[in-house]
Amino acid sequence: MSHDQTPASRSENAAAHPPPAWIETIDVGEASGKLAETYDRLGARDSIAHIVGVHSLHPAAMEGHVQLYRAIMFGASPLTRVERESIAVVVSAINDCFY
């Protein structure tokens, strides 16, 4: 914390940047049924990216997320793959996201 921050400004900063939510997930090795089938279709062997794994309680949402990601990152676009990844990196940095 900088010396010029007041308690009020620290509180405002905390409100603007709350800690990330904790989301229950099911790991690849613990999956069964529809989720195990979904992991198999996605090619998950030992683990899956956190951003996809957060959907593990709702496999249909997971599949939709992956379809959207693939369309945005690999579909036809005037942006190159590098430009798309660069945008994703900047947005993640702005959002204090480790992803």
XYZ file of C-alpha atoms in Angstrom:
99
model
C 0.000 0.000 0.000
C 1.282 3.433 -0.813
C 1.774 5.982 1.958
C -0.648 8.434 0.362
C -3.617 6.033 0.517
C -6.214 6.863 3.105
C -8.418 4.240 4.771
C -11.305 5.482 2.601
C -9.339 5.048 -0.630
C -8.269 1.547 0.466
C -11.931 0.665 1.044
C -12.923 2.066 -2.350
C -10.154 0.054 -3.997
C -11.286 -3.131 -2.232
C -14.866 -2.533 -3.369
C -13.737 -1.946 -6.948
C -11.584 -5.089 -6.948
C -13.234 -7.723 -4.753
C -11.465 -11.065 -4.342
C -12.413 -13.652 -6.967
C -15.338 -15.926 -6.233
C -14.682 -19.463 -5.171
C -16.391 -21.882 -7.519
C -16.784 -25.574 -6.811
C -15.369 -27.664 -9.640
C -15.011 -31.335 -10.495
C -11.551 -32.403 -11.624
C -11.068 -34.521 -14.726
C -10.102 -37.583 -12.665
C -13.240 -37.321 -10.509
C -15.716 -36.777 -13.362
C -18.414 -39.266 -14.255
C -21.417 -39.445 -16.551
C -22.091 -36.477 -18.832
C -19.161 -34.482 -17.420
C -16.694 -37.324 -18.068
C -18.043 -37.591 -21.624
C -17.648 -33.835 -22.072
C -14.065 -33.891 -20.781
C -13.325 -36.766 -23.183
C -14.778 -34.830 -26.143
C -12.676 -31.809 -25.182
C -9.544 -33.935 -25.027
C -8.955 -33.353 -21.307
C -6.621 -36.065 -20.035
C -5.290 -35.016 -16.627
C -6.581 -31.479 -16.161
C -8.481 -28.684 -17.849
C -7.969 -24.928 -17.934
C -9.567 -23.167 -14.967
C -11.622 -20.937 -17.231
C -13.295 -24.053 -18.675
C -13.337 -26.084 -15.458
C -15.565 -23.553 -13.719
C -18.383 -25.011 -15.808
C -17.849 -28.536 -14.504
C -21.142 -28.528 -12.589
C -22.960 -27.779 -15.856
C -21.399 -29.751 -18.765
C -23.716 -28.167 -21.372
C -22.456 -24.714 -20.347
C -18.883 -26.014 -20.583
C -19.455 -27.200 -24.134
C -21.084 -23.875 -25.036
C -18.163 -21.953 -23.544
C -15.656 -23.976 -25.557
C -17.670 -23.511 -28.766
C -17.794 -19.752 -28.174
C -14.051 -19.639 -27.421
C -13.204 -21.586 -30.566
C -15.426 -19.351 -32.712
C -13.896 -16.170 -31.285
C -10.280 -17.301 -31.327
C -10.173 -19.520 -34.417
C -13.180 -18.501 -36.559
C -13.140 -16.192 -39.539
C -12.193 -12.668 -38.483
C -10.392 -9.582 -39.747
C -8.149 -9.977 -36.660
C -5.137 -12.278 -36.695
C -4.723 -14.957 -34.044
C -1.927 -12.895 -32.470
C -4.170 -9.819 -32.308
C -6.952 -11.840 -30.663
C -4.563 -13.292 -28.072
C -3.136 -9.823 -27.433
C -6.611 -8.471 -26.723
C -7.264 -11.381 -24.348
C -3.998 -10.701 -22.493
C -4.758 -6.995 -22.084
C -8.316 -7.632 -20.869
C -7.044 -10.248 -18.400
C -4.391 -7.835 -17.111
C -6.938 -5.045 -16.675
C -9.175 -7.446 -14.747
C -6.279 -8.684 -12.568
C -6.919 -12.172 -13.924
C -4.047 -14.643 -13.793
C -5.422 -16.358 -16.867
